[in-house]
Amino acid sequence: MTLAPPKPASTPPVARDAFRFDLLNRATAPGIARAVVTDLMTLTGNTELVDDMRVLVSELVTNVHLHTDTAVVRLDVTVHPTSVRVAVWDDAPRSRLLSLPALLDDGSGRGLHLVEALASRWGVYRPNIDTRRRKGVWFALDRGGSGGAALPDMAKMA
């Protein structure tokens, strides 16, 4: 019996790094999340994404803090060669998952408009309440400036 060398894969595996952070759902959670993603983007060579990443993560973590009673906010960050994907989760599946169009009459509801404007792609995870506990919002930012549109005019949204 002769052993042959393994055949090379037809496409090389895509390198990615995945990170998970659990934050206590307190008023400090958005600031901690901003600091974490700033450092993570810098350490992974994605400094061009820092500003948009900080805004989007801050908005989504703030939404969880303000609109749920979950004890922990989970932040999943996956760094791909051409993009970074983030998911913000909570363990309150029965609470309302905000969606567009947002209510603007009470001075809130702009966060998902920012996500829509800045993210390359985004979406929601809506759980089957009987089988899954978590719900969340995810977004991706592409490297190289192929991301979302310009920021919306917040004055027009008020």
PDB file of C-alpha atoms in Angstrom:
ATOM      1  CA  MET A   1       0.000   0.000   0.000  1.00  0.00           C
ATOM      2  CA  THR A   2       1.350   3.373  -1.017  1.00  0.00           C
ATOM      3  CA  LEU A   3       0.271   6.604   0.613  1.00  0.00           C
ATOM      4  CA  ALA A   4      -0.295   9.510  -1.712  1.00  0.00           C
ATOM      5  CA  PRO A   5       0.002  13.100  -0.565  1.00  0.00           C
ATOM      6  CA  PRO A   6      -3.354  14.763   0.083  1.00  0.00           C
ATOM      7  CA  LYS A   7      -4.880  16.645  -2.803  1.00  0.00           C
ATOM      8  CA  PRO A   8      -4.803  20.405  -2.320  1.00  0.00           C
ATOM      9  CA  ALA A   9      -8.154  21.981  -1.608  1.00  0.00           C
ATOM     10  CA  SER A  10      -9.773  23.569  -4.633  1.00  0.00           C
ATOM     11  CA  THR A  11     -10.215  26.803  -2.705  1.00  0.00           C
ATOM     12  CA  PRO A  12      -8.188  27.782   0.311  1.00  0.00           C
ATOM     13  CA  PRO A  13     -10.120  28.078   3.558  1.00  0.00           C
ATOM     14  CA  VAL A  14     -11.222  31.581   4.411  1.00  0.00           C
ATOM     15  CA  ALA A  15      -9.283  32.877   7.379  1.00  0.00           C
ATOM     16  CA  ARG A  16     -11.412  34.457  10.046  1.00  0.00           C
ATOM     17  CA  ASP A  17     -11.191  35.299  13.703  1.00  0.00           C
ATOM     18  CA  ALA A  18     -14.200  35.145  16.010  1.00  0.00           C
ATOM     19  CA  PHE A  19     -14.581  36.923  19.325  1.00  0.00           C
ATOM     20  CA  ARG A  20     -17.367  36.863  21.938  1.00  0.00           C
ATOM     21  CA  PHE A  21     -17.923  39.360  24.721  1.00  0.00           C
ATOM     22  CA  ASP A  22     -20.597  39.193  27.402  1.00  0.00           C
ATOM     23  CA  LEU A  23     -21.425  42.537  29.001  1.00  0.00           C
ATOM     24  CA  LEU A  24     -23.610  43.146  32.028  1.00  0.00           C
ATOM     25  CA  ASN A  25     -26.714  45.025  30.898  1.00  0.00           C
ATOM     26  CA  ARG A  26     -25.949  48.254  32.709  1.00  0.00           C
ATOM     27  CA  ALA A  27     -25.695  51.885  31.650  1.00  0.00           C
ATOM     28  CA  THR A  28     -21.946  51.329  31.163  1.00  0.00           C
ATOM     29  CA  ALA A  29     -22.436  48.553  28.562  1.00  0.00           C
ATOM     30  CA  PRO A  30     -22.461  50.816  25.453  1.00  0.00           C
ATOM     31  CA  GLY A  31     -19.227  52.547  26.488  1.00  0.00           C
ATOM     32  CA  ILE A  32     -17.514  49.253  27.260  1.00  0.00           C
ATOM     33  CA  ALA A  33     -18.685  47.845  23.908  1.00  0.00           C
ATOM     34  CA  ARG A  34     -17.284  50.911  22.086  1.00  0.00           C
ATOM     35  CA  ALA A  35     -13.908  50.481  23.802  1.00  0.00           C
ATOM     36  CA  VAL A  36     -13.805  46.749  23.054  1.00  0.00           C
ATOM     37  CA  VAL A  37     -14.553  47.133  19.332  1.00  0.00           C
ATOM     38  CA  THR A  38     -12.131  50.055  19.000  1.00  0.00           C
ATOM     39  CA  ASP A  39      -9.305  47.940  20.392  1.00  0.00           C
ATOM     40  CA  LEU A  40     -10.380  44.869  18.423  1.00  0.00           C
ATOM     41  CA  MET A  41     -10.537  46.741  15.102  1.00  0.00           C
ATOM     42  CA  THR A  42      -7.108  48.267  15.770  1.00  0.00           C
ATOM     43  CA  LEU A  43      -5.530  44.942  16.767  1.00  0.00           C
ATOM     44  CA  THR A  44      -6.962  43.126  13.727  1.00  0.00           C
ATOM     45  CA  GLY A  45      -5.849  45.781  11.233  1.00  0.00           C
ATOM     46  CA  ASN A  46      -9.313  47.205  10.575  1.00  0.00           C
ATOM     47  CA  THR A  47      -8.718  50.780  11.695  1.00  0.00           C
ATOM     48  CA  GLU A  48     -10.697  52.175   8.744  1.00  0.00           C
ATOM     49  CA  LEU A  49     -13.820  50.603  10.294  1.00  0.00           C
ATOM     50  CA  VAL A  50     -13.382  51.973  13.824  1.00  0.00           C
ATOM     51  CA  ASP A  51     -15.656  55.027  13.574  1.00  0.00           C
ATOM     52  CA  ASP A  52     -18.619  53.243  11.962  1.00  0.00           C
ATOM     53  CA  MET A  53     -18.129  50.209  14.200  1.00  0.00           C
ATOM     54  CA  ARG A  54     -18.233  52.343  17.344  1.00  0.00           C
ATOM     55  CA  VAL A  55     -21.446  54.074  16.290  1.00  0.00           C
ATOM     56  CA  LEU A  56     -23.251  50.883  15.292  1.00  0.00           C
ATOM     57  CA  VAL A  57     -22.209  48.793  18.278  1.00  0.00           C
ATOM     58  CA  SER A  58     -23.080  51.642  20.627  1.00  0.00           C
ATOM     59  CA  GLU A  59     -26.556  52.001  19.095  1.00  0.00           C
ATOM     60  CA  LEU A  60     -27.358  48.290  19.245  1.00  0.00           C
ATOM     61  CA  VAL A  61     -26.048  47.757  22.779  1.00  0.00           C
ATOM     62  CA  THR A  62     -27.948  50.868  23.903  1.00  0.00           C
ATOM     63  CA  ASN A  63     -31.139  49.416  22.366  1.00  0.00           C
ATOM     64  CA  VAL A  64     -30.709  46.246  24.402  1.00  0.00           C
ATOM     65  CA  HIS A  65     -30.036  48.228  27.566  1.00  0.00           C
ATOM     66  CA  LEU A  66     -33.025  50.535  27.120  1.00  0.00           C
ATOM     67  CA  HIS A  67     -35.597  48.090  25.769  1.00  0.00           C
ATOM     68  CA  THR A  68     -34.971  44.763  27.535  1.00  0.00           C
ATOM     69  CA  ASP A  69     -34.530  43.441  31.025  1.00  0.00           C
ATOM     70  CA  THR A  70     -31.942  40.860  30.015  1.00  0.00           C
ATOM     71  CA  ALA A  71     -29.025  40.502  32.425  1.00  0.00           C
ATOM     72  CA  VAL A  72     -26.333  40.097  29.758  1.00  0.00           C
ATOM     73  CA  VAL A  73     -25.703  41.650  26.342  1.00  0.00           C
ATOM     74  CA  ARG A  74     -23.689  39.348  24.077  1.00  0.00           C
ATOM     75  CA  LEU A  75     -21.455  40.817  21.408  1.00  0.00           C
ATOM     76  CA  ASP A  76     -20.137  38.474  18.698  1.00  0.00           C
ATOM     77  CA  VAL A  77     -17.523  39.861  16.300  1.00  0.00           C
ATOM     78  CA  THR A  78     -16.226  37.894  13.319  1.00  0.00           C
ATOM     79  CA  VAL A  79     -13.327  39.347  11.358  1.00  0.00           C
ATOM     80  CA  HIS A  80     -13.137  38.101   7.757  1.00  0.00           C
ATOM     81  CA  PRO A  81     -10.465  39.117   5.227  1.00  0.00           C
ATOM     82  CA  THR A  82     -12.839  41.561   3.484  1.00  0.00           C
ATOM     83  CA  SER A  83     -15.386  42.437   6.169  1.00  0.00           C
ATOM     84  CA  VAL A  84     -16.269  42.418   9.840  1.00  0.00           C
ATOM     85  CA  ARG A  85     -19.583  41.053  11.067  1.00  0.00           C
ATOM     86  CA  VAL A  86     -21.093  41.893  14.454  1.00  0.00           C
ATOM     87  CA  ALA A  87     -24.136  40.463  16.204  1.00  0.00           C
ATOM     88  CA  VAL A  88     -25.631  41.953  19.367  1.00  0.00           C
ATOM     89  CA  TRP A  89     -27.827  39.503  21.306  1.00  0.00           C
ATOM     90  CA  ASP A  90     -30.157  39.613  24.261  1.00  0.00           C
ATOM     91  CA  ASP A  91     -31.967  36.892  26.188  1.00  0.00           C
ATOM     92  CA  ALA A  92     -35.374  38.572  26.168  1.00  0.00           C
ATOM     93  CA  PRO A  93     -37.168  36.978  23.192  1.00  0.00           C
ATOM     94  CA  ARG A  94     -40.611  38.217  24.205  1.00  0.00           C
ATOM     95  CA  SER A  95     -39.590  41.876  24.268  1.00  0.00           C
ATOM     96  CA  ARG A  96     -40.147  43.916  21.140  1.00  0.00           C
ATOM     97  CA  LEU A  97     -37.478  43.722  18.457  1.00  0.00           C
ATOM     98  CA  LEU A  98     -37.241  47.213  17.051  1.00  0.00           C
ATOM     99  CA  SER A  99     -37.522  47.470  13.303  1.00  0.00           C
ATOM    100  CA  LEU A 100     -37.820  50.102  10.620  1.00  0.00           C
ATOM    101  CA  PRO A 101     -39.685  52.390  10.339  1.00  0.00           C
ATOM    102  CA  ALA A 102     -38.830  53.465  13.843  1.00  0.00           C
ATOM    103  CA  LEU A 103     -40.942  55.668  16.053  1.00  0.00           C
ATOM    104  CA  LEU A 104     -39.360  59.101  16.050  1.00  0.00           C
ATOM    105  CA  ASP A 105     -41.873  61.167  17.986  1.00  0.00           C
ATOM    106  CA  ASP A 106     -40.347  60.454  21.395  1.00  0.00           C
ATOM    107  CA  GLY A 107     -36.757  61.317  20.478  1.00  0.00           C
ATOM    108  CA  SER A 108     -35.695  57.710  20.048  1.00  0.00           C
ATOM    109  CA  GLY A 109     -35.739  55.203  17.226  1.00  0.00           C
ATOM    110  CA  ARG A 110     -32.828  56.539  15.201  1.00  0.00           C
ATOM    111  CA  GLY A 111     -30.442  53.672  15.914  1.00  0.00           C
ATOM    112  CA  LEU A 112     -31.648  51.309  13.209  1.00  0.00           C
ATOM    113  CA  HIS A 113     -31.638  54.161  10.704  1.00  0.00           C
ATOM    114  CA  LEU A 114     -27.929  54.561  11.483  1.00  0.00           C
ATOM    115  CA  VAL A 115     -27.441  50.830  11.014  1.00  0.00           C
ATOM    116  CA  GLU A 116     -29.242  51.034   7.672  1.00  0.00           C
ATOM    117  CA  ALA A 117     -27.101  53.997   6.608  1.00  0.00           C
ATOM    118  CA  LEU A 118     -23.665  52.782   7.725  1.00  0.00           C
ATOM    119  CA  ALA A 119     -23.701  48.994   7.452  1.00  0.00           C
ATOM    120  CA  SER A 120     -22.899  47.126   4.255  1.00  0.00           C
ATOM    121  CA  ARG A 121     -25.544  44.562   5.231  1.00  0.00           C
ATOM    122  CA  TRP A 122     -27.674  44.012   8.302  1.00  0.00           C
ATOM    123  CA  GLY A 123     -30.577  41.997   9.602  1.00  0.00           C
ATOM    124  CA  VAL A 124     -32.345  40.591  12.616  1.00  0.00           C
ATOM    125  CA  TYR A 125     -32.499  37.193  14.247  1.00  0.00           C
ATOM    126  CA  ARG A 126     -36.079  36.577  15.283  1.00  0.00           C
ATOM    127  CA  PRO A 127     -36.293  33.504  17.483  1.00  0.00           C
ATOM    128  CA  ASN A 128     -38.959  30.896  17.646  1.00  0.00           C
ATOM    129  CA  ILE A 129     -39.949  31.777  21.202  1.00  0.00           C
ATOM    130  CA  ASP A 130     -40.760  28.141  22.048  1.00  0.00           C
ATOM    131  CA  THR A 131     -37.306  26.829  21.126  1.00  0.00           C
ATOM    132  CA  ARG A 132     -34.797  29.717  21.189  1.00  0.00           C
ATOM    133  CA  ARG A 133     -34.114  32.256  23.883  1.00  0.00           C
ATOM    134  CA  ARG A 134     -31.955  34.786  22.072  1.00  0.00           C
ATOM    135  CA  LYS A 135     -32.823  37.479  19.600  1.00  0.00           C
ATOM    136  CA  GLY A 136     -30.476  39.936  18.028  1.00  0.00           C
ATOM    137  CA  VAL A 137     -29.425  42.344  15.352  1.00  0.00           C
ATOM    138  CA  TRP A 138     -26.384  41.814  13.142  1.00  0.00           C
ATOM    139  CA  PHE A 139     -24.485  43.996  10.714  1.00  0.00           C
ATOM    140  CA  ALA A 140     -21.446  43.760   8.472  1.00  0.00           C
ATOM    141  CA  LEU A 141     -18.960  46.423   7.498  1.00  0.00           C
ATOM    142  CA  ASP A 142     -16.908  45.821   4.362  1.00  0.00           C
ATOM    143  CA  ARG A 143     -13.281  46.853   4.217  1.00  0.00           C
ATOM    144  CA  GLY A 144     -12.182  49.245   1.497  1.00  0.00           C
ATOM    145  CA  GLY A 145     -15.055  51.713   1.613  1.00  0.00           C
ATOM    146  CA  SER A 146     -17.749  49.561   0.022  1.00  0.00           C
ATOM    147  CA  GLY A 147     -20.035  49.988   3.023  1.00  0.00           C
ATOM    148  CA  GLY A 148     -23.338  51.697   3.558  1.00  0.00           C
ATOM    149  CA  ALA A 149     -24.679  55.001   2.365  1.00  0.00           C
ATOM    150  CA  ALA A 150     -24.075  58.435   3.823  1.00  0.00           C
ATOM    151  CA  LEU A 151     -25.484  59.263   7.239  1.00  0.00           C
ATOM    152  CA  PRO A 152     -29.145  60.259   7.256  1.00  0.00           C
ATOM    153  CA  ASP A 153     -30.045  63.826   8.109  1.00  0.00           C
ATOM    154  CA  MET A 154     -31.147  63.447  11.719  1.00  0.00           C
ATOM    155  CA  ALA A 155     -32.855  66.847  11.717  1.00  0.00           C
ATOM    156  CA  LYS A 156     -35.297  65.592   9.078  1.00  0.00           C
ATOM    157  CA  MET A 157     -36.018  62.490  11.138  1.00  0.00           C
ATOM    158  CA  ALA A 158     -37.009  64.432  14.267  1.00  0.00           C
TER     159      ALA A 158
END
